[in-house]
């Protein structure tokens, strides 16, 4: 099941590997995305670290690590086609796979219903 | 995700007469110059491209419009600007700057002569600063009245064809930087062949109550795309045009900004405007720093505020930067030491602690497509 953060990242957990990206709402707010700077594989992340940068036509925005872990893979398709984030933010437009230090920590994040309620409030 | 930075003042935001239409079109609204303004409708790249290839429709009603009248109005305008205003013919528009005592720029503006008086269009975010400057340098007999009028821009190669049926005057007879007082959308209006996109196009100054119907009629044309502030910024950046608050400021002179054409030839000889001494000295000796275009290596945009280096030495600062949708690559404009300003000079920009190679390049990045006199 997907989980969401208040910083508009999503996480999809399989075993202890989390696929991470930005939400459909986030890409819509950013507009046309022209470049995504991804982290190096092997980088250790602490929750809250800026691990990627999304460049849209108008601005650069940091993307924060939703939980502690190590980057095991990045989405090379974004290099050639950063617009994938606009087209499919929560599918093909994923950013990185992170091996979580504590997979159970995912449970503290919002589920879809809670995230939708969070968006409606903000 | 980090939040974006938009300047939102504490005061209540104003709305232009077109606010409801923007909302109905699904525009994303942001605080800008004290107004809630559309930053984009469908997307910046699509809106930018539509303006370059067909016609883009812009609400620029946040800009300040003022009438200057009274005996001595032209002479007074030549005190607060270095433009050739006394020599300005009727219904001709001119780009110039309001200068301060240090030779910096209070605002850049368009002045159009309308009979005995003048129409000024100033930046929305600078309206109060200009008003305060005017108050300080007032002249007896000259009055400056800020107007409650909408301003709509239609820009792009199809602009004339789209607008012509709605305007009584013959638009084909208007060339770049000329204006006509005519009837548009059934009411008296000022139509100017100018804009800030590098494309051919028009600005229409209309009474606020007429603006929504005019906008709706233009937006309904299949050749027209509604365009927000996002694409307005990428268009003017590609066209090499200055944005006040970034490329122009109280501590940047028009000589440094590379807009010496805003200083009339006669004015360079005669002076007599506020800040003339430092500006004329800079024209004579050359400025210490200059605004230059920058092409960027790779695909990471270099944005305003990035420091520029030549090896380990500070070379200047990026004043505007982003992605040029028509250019198809990151582009930037910077203020650099004159020793680093020659075209082809290799510099480096600091982007989040990494050095990115940039090269000084000629401005504009996209050649203007305006209708100049004598070119047809």
Coordinates of C-alpha atoms in Angstrom, one line a residue:
Chain A
X1 CA 0.0 0.0 0.0
X2 CA 1.2 3.5 -0.8
X3 CA 2.0 5.9 1.9
X4 CA 2.3 9.7 1.7
X5 CA 4.2 12.5 3.5
X6 CA 3.2 16.0 4.3
X7 CA 6.0 17.1 1.9
X8 CA 4.2 15.5 -1.0
X9 CA 6.3 12.4 -1.5
X10 CA 4.8 8.9 -1.9
X11 CA 6.4 5.6 -0.8
X12 CA 5.5 2.1 -2.1
X13 CA 7.0 -0.6 0.1
X14 CA 8.0 -4.1 -1.2
X15 CA 9.9 -6.0 1.5
X16 CA 12.3 -3.4 2.9
X17 CA 12.7 -1.6 -0.4
X18 CA 10.7 1.6 -0.8
X19 CA 10.0 3.1 -4.2
X20 CA 9.8 6.9 -3.7
X21 CA 8.5 9.7 -5.9
X22 CA 6.5 12.9 -5.7
X23 CA 2.7 13.0 -5.7
X24 CA 0.4 13.8 -8.6
X25 CA -0.6 16.9 -6.6
X26 CA 3.1 18.0 -6.3
X27 CA 3.8 17.6 -10.0
X28 CA 0.7 19.6 -10.8
X29 CA 1.9 22.4 -8.5
X30 CA 5.3 22.4 -10.1
X31 CA 4.2 22.6 -13.7
X32 CA 6.4 21.6 -16.6
X33 CA 9.3 19.6 -15.2
X34 CA 12.5 20.0 -17.2
X35 CA 15.2 18.2 -15.1
X36 CA 15.4 15.9 -12.1
X37 CA 18.7 15.7 -10.2
X38 CA 18.8 12.2 -8.6
X39 CA 21.0 11.0 -5.8
X40 CA 23.9 8.6 -6.2
X41 CA 23.2 4.9 -5.7
X42 CA 24.7 3.9 -2.3
X43 CA 24.0 7.3 -0.6
X44 CA 22.8 7.0 2.9
X45 CA 19.8 9.1 3.7
X46 CA 18.4 10.4 7.0
X47 CA 14.7 11.3 7.1
X48 CA 14.3 14.9 5.9
X49 CA 17.6 15.0 3.9
X50 CA 17.2 16.8 0.5
X51 CA 18.0 13.9 -1.8
X52 CA 16.8 15.1 -5.2
X53 CA 16.0 18.4 -6.9
X54 CA 13.1 18.9 -9.3
X55 CA 13.7 21.7 -11.8
X56 CA 10.5 23.0 -13.3
X57 CA 10.4 25.9 -15.8
X58 CA 9.8 28.4 -13.0
X59 CA 11.7 27.0 -10.0
X60 CA 14.0 24.4 -8.4
X61 CA 12.4 22.4 -5.6
X62 CA 14.1 20.1 -3.1
X63 CA 12.7 16.6 -2.5
X64 CA 13.2 15.2 1.0
X65 CA 13.9 11.6 2.1
X66 CA 10.7 10.4 3.7
X67 CA 12.5 7.9 5.9
X68 CA 16.0 6.7 6.8
X69 CA 17.7 4.3 4.3
X70 CA 20.1 3.8 1.5
X71 CA 19.6 4.5 -2.2
X72 CA 19.7 1.2 -4.1
X73 CA 18.5 2.4 -7.5
X74 CA 17.5 5.6 -9.3
X75 CA 15.0 6.0 -12.2
X76 CA 17.4 6.5 -15.2
X77 CA 14.4 7.1 -17.4
X78 CA 14.0 10.5 -15.8
X79 CA 17.3 11.5 -17.2
X80 CA 16.1 11.3 -20.8
X81 CA 12.5 12.1 -20.1
X82 CA 11.9 14.3 -17.0
X83 CA 8.3 14.9 -18.2
X84 CA 7.5 11.4 -17.0
X85 CA 7.0 13.0 -13.6
X86 CA 4.3 15.2 -15.1
X87 CA 2.7 12.3 -17.0
X88 CA 2.9 9.6 -14.4
X89 CA 4.1 11.0 -11.1
X90 CA 3.0 8.0 -9.0
X91 CA 4.0 5.3 -11.5
X92 CA 6.7 5.6 -14.2
X93 CA 7.9 8.9 -12.8
X94 CA 9.3 7.4 -9.5
X95 CA 12.7 8.9 -8.4
X96 CA 14.6 6.2 -6.3
X97 CA 14.4 3.0 -4.5
X98 CA 15.5 3.2 -0.9
X99 CA 16.4 0.2 1.4
X100 CA 14.8 1.3 4.6
X101 CA 16.6 1.0 7.9
X102 CA 13.3 0.4 9.6
X103 CA 10.5 -0.7 7.2
X104 CA 8.0 -0.5 10.1
X105 CA 8.4 3.3 10.1
X106 CA 6.3 3.4 7.0
X107 CA 3.2 2.8 9.1
X108 CA 3.6 6.3 10.7
X109 CA 3.0 7.9 7.3
X110 CA -0.4 8.8 5.8
X111 CA -2.4 6.4 3.7
X112 CA -4.2 7.7 0.6
X113 CA -7.4 8.7 2.5
X114 CA -5.4 10.6 5.1
X115 CA -3.3 12.3 2.4
X116 CA -6.4 13.3 0.4
X117 CA -7.8 14.8 3.6
X118 CA -4.5 16.6 4.2
X119 CA -4.7 18.1 0.7
X120 CA -8.2 19.2 1.2
X121 CA -7.3 21.0 4.4
X122 CA -4.2 22.7 3.0
Chain B
X1 CA 9.2 18.7 -1.3
X2 CA 10.3 22.1 -0.6
X3 CA 7.9 25.0 -0.8
X4 CA 8.3 27.5 -3.6
X5 CA 9.2 31.1 -3.0
X6 CA 6.6 33.6 -4.0
X7 CA 6.5 37.0 -2.5
X8 CA 3.3 37.4 -0.6
X9 CA 2.8 40.6 1.2
X10 CA 0.8 40.8 4.4
X11 CA -1.8 43.1 3.0
X12 CA -5.0 41.9 1.2
X13 CA -4.3 41.1 -2.4
X14 CA -6.1 43.0 -5.1
X15 CA -7.8 41.5 -8.1
X16 CA -7.8 42.7 -11.7
X17 CA -11.2 43.0 -13.5
X18 CA -10.3 39.6 -15.2
X19 CA -9.9 37.6 -11.9
X20 CA -13.2 35.7 -12.3
X21 CA -12.3 34.7 -15.9
X22 CA -8.9 33.5 -14.9
X23 CA -10.4 31.3 -12.2
X24 CA -13.0 30.0 -14.7
X25 CA -10.2 29.1 -17.1
X26 CA -8.5 27.0 -14.4
X27 CA -5.6 29.3 -13.9
X28 CA -3.3 28.9 -10.9
X29 CA -3.3 32.2 -9.1
X30 CA -0.3 33.5 -7.1
X31 CA 0.4 36.8 -5.3
X32 CA 2.3 39.2 -7.6
X33 CA 2.8 42.9 -7.3
X34 CA 0.0 43.1 -4.7
X35 CA -2.4 41.3 -6.9
X36 CA -3.7 37.7 -7.3
X37 CA -2.4 36.9 -10.8
X38 CA -2.5 33.9 -13.0
X39 CA 0.9 32.2 -13.2
X40 CA -0.2 29.6 -15.6
X41 CA -3.3 28.1 -17.2
X42 CA -2.4 24.8 -18.9
X43 CA 1.4 24.9 -18.7
X44 CA 4.3 27.4 -19.1
X45 CA 5.9 25.6 -22.1
X46 CA 2.6 25.3 -24.0
X47 CA 1.7 28.9 -23.3
X48 CA 5.2 30.1 -24.3
X49 CA 5.1 28.2 -27.5
X50 CA 1.6 29.4 -28.4
X51 CA 2.8 33.0 -28.1
X52 CA 5.8 32.4 -30.3
X53 CA 3.8 30.6 -33.0
X54 CA 0.3 32.0 -32.8
X55 CA -1.1 34.4 -30.2
X56 CA -0.9 34.7 -26.4
X57 CA -3.3 36.6 -24.3
X58 CA -2.0 38.3 -21.1
X59 CA -3.7 40.1 -18.3
X60 CA -1.2 42.9 -17.4
X61 CA -3.8 45.0 -15.5
X62 CA -1.5 44.9 -12.4
X63 CA 0.8 47.3 -14.2
X64 CA 0.3 51.0 -13.2
X65 CA -1.1 53.4 -15.8
X66 CA -0.9 57.1 -15.3
X67 CA -1.6 60.3 -17.3
X68 CA 0.8 63.2 -17.1
X69 CA -0.5 66.5 -18.1
X70 CA -0.1 70.3 -17.8
X71 CA 2.3 72.8 -19.2
X72 CA 5.9 71.6 -18.8
X73 CA 4.9 67.9 -18.7
X74 CA 7.5 66.9 -21.3
X75 CA 10.2 68.9 -19.6
X76 CA 9.3 67.4 -16.3
X77 CA 9.5 63.9 -17.7
X78 CA 13.0 64.8 -19.0
X79 CA 13.9 65.6 -15.4
X80 CA 12.8 62.2 -14.0
X81 CA 13.9 60.1 -17.1
X82 CA 16.8 60.3 -19.5
X83 CA 14.5 59.7 -22.5
X84 CA 14.0 62.1 -25.4
X85 CA 10.4 63.1 -24.4
X86 CA 10.2 66.6 -25.8
X87 CA 11.0 65.2 -29.2
X88 CA 8.4 62.4 -28.9
X89 CA 5.7 62.7 -31.6
X90 CA 2.0 62.1 -31.0
X91 CA 1.0 58.5 -30.6
X92 CA 4.6 57.3 -30.4
X93 CA 5.7 55.1 -27.4
X94 CA 9.2 55.1 -25.9
X95 CA 10.9 52.7 -23.4
X96 CA 12.9 54.5 -20.8
X97 CA 13.8 54.5 -17.1
X98 CA 13.1 56.6 -14.0
X99 CA 16.5 57.3 -12.5
X100 CA 17.6 58.0 -8.9
X101 CA 20.3 60.4 -7.7
X102 CA 22.9 57.6 -7.8
X103 CA 22.2 56.7 -11.4
X104 CA 20.2 53.6 -10.4
X105 CA 16.8 52.7 -11.7
X106 CA 13.6 53.5 -9.8
X107 CA 11.6 51.7 -12.6
X108 CA 11.5 51.0 -16.3
X109 CA 8.5 52.3 -18.1
X110 CA 6.8 53.1 -21.4
X111 CA 5.9 56.7 -22.1
X112 CA 3.4 57.4 -24.9
X113 CA 2.6 61.0 -26.1
X114 CA -1.1 61.5 -26.5
X115 CA -1.6 65.1 -27.8
X116 CA -0.5 67.5 -25.1
X117 CA -0.1 64.9 -22.4
X118 CA 1.6 61.5 -21.9
X119 CA 0.5 58.0 -20.8
X120 CA 2.9 56.1 -18.5
X121 CA 2.9 52.4 -18.0
X122 CA 5.0 51.4 -15.0
X123 CA 5.6 48.0 -13.3
X124 CA 2.9 47.0 -10.9
X125 CA 5.4 46.2 -8.1
X126 CA 7.0 49.6 -8.5
X127 CA 3.8 51.8 -8.7
X128 CA 4.2 53.0 -5.1
X129 CA 7.9 53.6 -5.5
X130 CA 7.3 55.6 -8.7
X131 CA 4.5 57.5 -7.0
X132 CA 6.8 58.4 -4.1
X133 CA 9.6 59.4 -6.4
X134 CA 7.1 61.7 -8.4
X135 CA 5.9 63.2 -5.2
X136 CA 9.5 64.0 -4.2
X137 CA 10.3 65.6 -7.6
X138 CA 7.0 67.2 -8.3
X139 CA 6.8 70.3 -10.6
X140 CA 4.2 73.0 -10.5
X141 CA 1.6 72.8 -13.2
X142 CA 2.3 69.2 -14.0
X143 CA -0.2 66.6 -12.7
X144 CA 0.2 62.9 -12.6
X145 CA -3.0 60.8 -12.3
X146 CA -2.9 57.1 -11.8
X147 CA -5.8 55.5 -13.7
X148 CA -8.2 52.7 -13.0
X149 CA -7.9 50.9 -16.3
X150 CA -7.4 47.3 -17.4
X151 CA -4.4 46.4 -19.6
X152 CA -4.6 43.4 -21.9
X153 CA -1.7 42.2 -24.1
X154 CA -2.1 40.1 -27.2
X155 CA 1.3 38.9 -28.4
X156 CA 2.4 36.7 -31.3
X157 CA 2.5 36.4 -35.1
X158 CA -1.3 36.1 -35.2
X159 CA -2.0 39.0 -32.9
X160 CA -2.9 41.5 -35.6
X161 CA -5.2 39.2 -37.4
X162 CA -7.0 38.2 -34.2
X163 CA -7.4 41.8 -32.9
X164 CA -8.2 43.7 -36.1
X165 CA -11.9 42.9 -36.2
X166 CA -12.4 44.3 -32.7
X167 CA -10.6 47.6 -33.3
X168 CA -11.9 50.6 -35.4
X169 CA -8.4 51.8 -36.4
X170 CA -6.3 50.1 -39.1
X171 CA -3.9 48.0 -37.1
X172 CA -1.8 47.2 -40.2
X173 CA -0.8 50.9 -40.3
X174 CA 0.7 50.7 -36.7
X175 CA 4.4 49.8 -36.4
X176 CA 6.3 48.8 -33.3
X177 CA 6.1 51.4 -30.5
X178 CA 3.3 53.3 -32.0
X179 CA -0.1 53.8 -30.5
X180 CA -3.6 54.9 -31.5
X181 CA -6.5 56.3 -29.6
X182 CA -9.4 54.5 -31.2
X183 CA -12.5 52.4 -30.5
X184 CA -12.0 48.8 -29.4
X185 CA -14.7 46.4 -28.3
X186 CA -17.2 49.3 -28.7
X187 CA -15.5 51.8 -26.3
X188 CA -12.7 54.4 -26.6
X189 CA -9.4 52.6 -26.0
X190 CA -5.7 53.1 -26.4
X191 CA -4.1 50.4 -28.6
X192 CA -0.3 50.2 -28.7
X193 CA 1.8 48.0 -30.9
X194 CA 4.2 46.9 -28.2
X195 CA 4.7 44.2 -25.6
X196 CA 7.4 42.4 -23.6
X197 CA 7.8 39.1 -25.3
X198 CA 10.0 39.8 -28.3
X199 CA 6.9 39.1 -30.5
X200 CA 4.8 41.3 -32.6
X201 CA 1.7 42.3 -30.6
X202 CA -0.5 44.9 -28.9
X203 CA -1.4 46.2 -25.6
X204 CA -5.0 47.5 -25.0
X205 CA -5.8 49.9 -22.3
X206 CA -9.5 49.6 -21.6
X207 CA -12.1 50.7 -18.9
X208 CA -12.2 47.9 -16.3
X209 CA -15.9 47.2 -17.0
X210 CA -15.3 46.4 -20.6
X211 CA -12.2 44.2 -20.0
X212 CA -14.0 40.9 -19.2
X213 CA -16.0 41.0 -22.5
X214 CA -12.9 41.9 -24.5
X215 CA -10.9 39.1 -22.9
X216 CA -13.6 36.6 -23.4
X217 CA -14.0 37.5 -27.1
X218 CA -10.2 37.2 -27.7
X219 CA -9.8 34.0 -25.6
X220 CA -12.7 32.4 -27.7
X221 CA -10.6 32.8 -30.8
X222 CA -9.0 29.4 -31.7
X223 CA -5.7 31.1 -32.5
X224 CA -5.5 32.5 -29.0
X225 CA -4.0 30.9 -25.8
X226 CA -4.4 32.4 -22.4
X227 CA -0.9 33.0 -20.9
X228 CA 0.2 33.5 -17.3
X229 CA 3.1 35.2 -15.7
X230 CA 5.3 32.1 -15.9
X231 CA 5.5 32.1 -19.6
X232 CA 5.6 35.9 -19.7
X233 CA 8.9 35.6 -17.8
X234 CA 10.4 32.9 -20.1
X235 CA 9.4 34.9 -23.1
X236 CA 11.0 38.2 -21.9
X237 CA 14.1 36.3 -20.7
X238 CA 14.6 34.8 -24.2
X239 CA 14.0 38.2 -25.7
X240 CA 16.8 39.7 -23.5
X241 CA 14.4 42.1 -21.8
X242 CA 15.1 43.3 -18.3
X243 CA 12.9 42.4 -15.3
X244 CA 12.7 45.0 -12.6
X245 CA 13.8 43.6 -9.3
X246 CA 16.2 41.2 -10.9
X247 CA 18.0 42.7 -13.9
X248 CA 17.1 46.3 -12.9
X249 CA 17.2 47.8 -9.5
X250 CA 17.9 51.0 -7.5
X251 CA 21.6 50.1 -7.4
X252 CA 21.9 49.0 -11.1
X253 CA 22.4 51.8 -13.7
X254 CA 20.9 51.7 -17.1
X255 CA 24.4 51.6 -18.6
X256 CA 25.3 48.5 -16.5
X257 CA 22.0 47.0 -17.5
X258 CA 22.9 47.5 -21.2
X259 CA 19.8 49.6 -22.0
X260 CA 21.6 52.8 -23.1
X261 CA 19.0 53.1 -25.8
X262 CA 16.7 54.3 -23.0
X263 CA 18.9 57.4 -22.8
X264 CA 18.2 59.8 -25.7
X265 CA 21.1 61.0 -27.8
X266 CA 20.5 64.6 -27.1
X267 CA 20.1 63.8 -23.4
X268 CA 23.6 62.2 -23.4
X269 CA 25.0 65.5 -24.5
X270 CA 22.8 67.8 -22.4
X271 CA 22.2 65.8 -19.2
X272 CA 19.7 67.5 -16.9
X273 CA 18.1 64.4 -15.6
X274 CA 18.3 63.0 -12.1
X275 CA 21.4 60.9 -11.8
X276 CA 22.9 62.4 -14.9
X277 CA 26.4 62.9 -13.5
X278 CA 27.2 59.2 -12.6
X279 CA 25.4 57.9 -15.7
X280 CA 27.1 60.2 -18.1
X281 CA 30.5 59.4 -16.5
X282 CA 29.8 55.7 -16.9
X283 CA 28.9 56.2 -20.6
X284 CA 32.2 58.0 -21.0
X285 CA 34.4 55.6 -19.1
X286 CA 32.5 52.4 -19.4
X287 CA 30.7 50.7 -16.5
X288 CA 32.5 48.5 -13.9
X289 CA 30.0 45.7 -14.6
X290 CA 27.7 44.8 -17.4
X291 CA 24.6 42.7 -18.0
X292 CA 25.3 39.8 -20.3
X293 CA 23.6 36.7 -21.7
X294 CA 24.8 33.3 -20.5
X295 CA 24.5 30.0 -22.2
X296 CA 24.6 27.1 -19.8
X297 CA 26.4 23.7 -20.1
X298 CA 24.2 20.7 -19.5
X299 CA 20.6 20.8 -18.4
X300 CA 20.6 22.1 -14.9
X301 CA 19.1 25.6 -14.9
X302 CA 21.1 28.4 -13.4
X303 CA 18.7 30.8 -11.7
X304 CA 18.7 34.3 -10.3
X305 CA 21.1 34.8 -7.3
X306 CA 23.7 32.2 -8.4
X307 CA 27.2 33.5 -7.9
X308 CA 29.5 33.6 -11.0
X309 CA 33.2 32.9 -10.9
X310 CA 36.2 33.0 -13.3
X311 CA 38.3 30.3 -11.8
X312 CA 38.5 31.3 -8.1
X313 CA 37.7 35.0 -8.7
X314 CA 34.2 36.4 -8.2
X315 CA 32.9 37.5 -11.6
X316 CA 29.4 38.6 -10.8
X317 CA 25.9 37.3 -10.2
X318 CA 23.0 35.7 -12.2
X319 CA 20.1 38.2 -12.3
X320 CA 17.6 36.0 -14.3
X321 CA 17.8 32.4 -15.3
X322 CA 15.7 29.4 -16.2
X323 CA 14.9 27.3 -19.1
X324 CA 14.2 28.9 -22.5
X325 CA 11.4 26.9 -24.0
X326 CA 12.1 28.2 -27.6
X327 CA 15.8 27.9 -27.1
X328 CA 15.3 24.4 -25.6
X329 CA 18.0 24.8 -23.0
X330 CA 18.8 26.6 -19.8
X331 CA 19.6 30.3 -20.3
X332 CA 20.5 33.1 -18.0
X333 CA 21.4 36.7 -17.7
X334 CA 24.0 38.0 -15.3
X335 CA 25.7 41.2 -14.1
X336 CA 29.4 40.6 -14.5
X337 CA 32.6 42.6 -14.1
X338 CA 33.3 44.3 -17.4
X339 CA 36.6 42.4 -17.7
X340 CA 34.5 39.2 -18.0
X341 CA 31.8 40.6 -20.3
X342 CA 33.2 39.7 -23.7
X343 CA 31.2 37.3 -25.7
X344 CA 32.7 33.8 -25.5
X345 CA 34.1 34.3 -22.0
X346 CA 33.9 31.1 -20.0
X347 CA 32.6 31.4 -16.4
X348 CA 31.2 29.1 -13.8
X349 CA 28.0 29.4 -11.8
X350 CA 27.5 28.1 -8.3
X351 CA 24.3 26.0 -8.2
X352 CA 23.7 24.3 -4.9
X353 CA 27.4 24.1 -4.2
X354 CA 28.3 22.7 -7.6
X355 CA 30.1 24.6 -10.4
X356 CA 28.3 24.7 -13.7
X357 CA 30.0 26.0 -16.8
X358 CA 28.4 29.1 -18.5
X359 CA 29.6 31.1 -21.5
X360 CA 28.9 34.8 -22.1
X361 CA 26.6 35.1 -25.1
X362 CA 24.9 37.7 -27.2
X363 CA 21.4 38.9 -26.2
X364 CA 18.7 38.3 -27.2
X365 CA 18.6 34.5 -27.2
X366 CA 15.6 34.6 -29.6
X367 CA 15.5 37.3 -32.3
X368 CA 12.6 39.8 -32.0
X369 CA 9.8 39.3 -34.4
X370 CA 8.3 42.8 -34.1
X371 CA 6.9 45.0 -36.9
X372 CA 9.5 47.7 -37.4
X373 CA 9.1 50.7 -39.7
X374 CA 10.5 50.4 -43.1
X375 CA 11.1 46.6 -43.0
X376 CA 8.2 45.7 -45.2

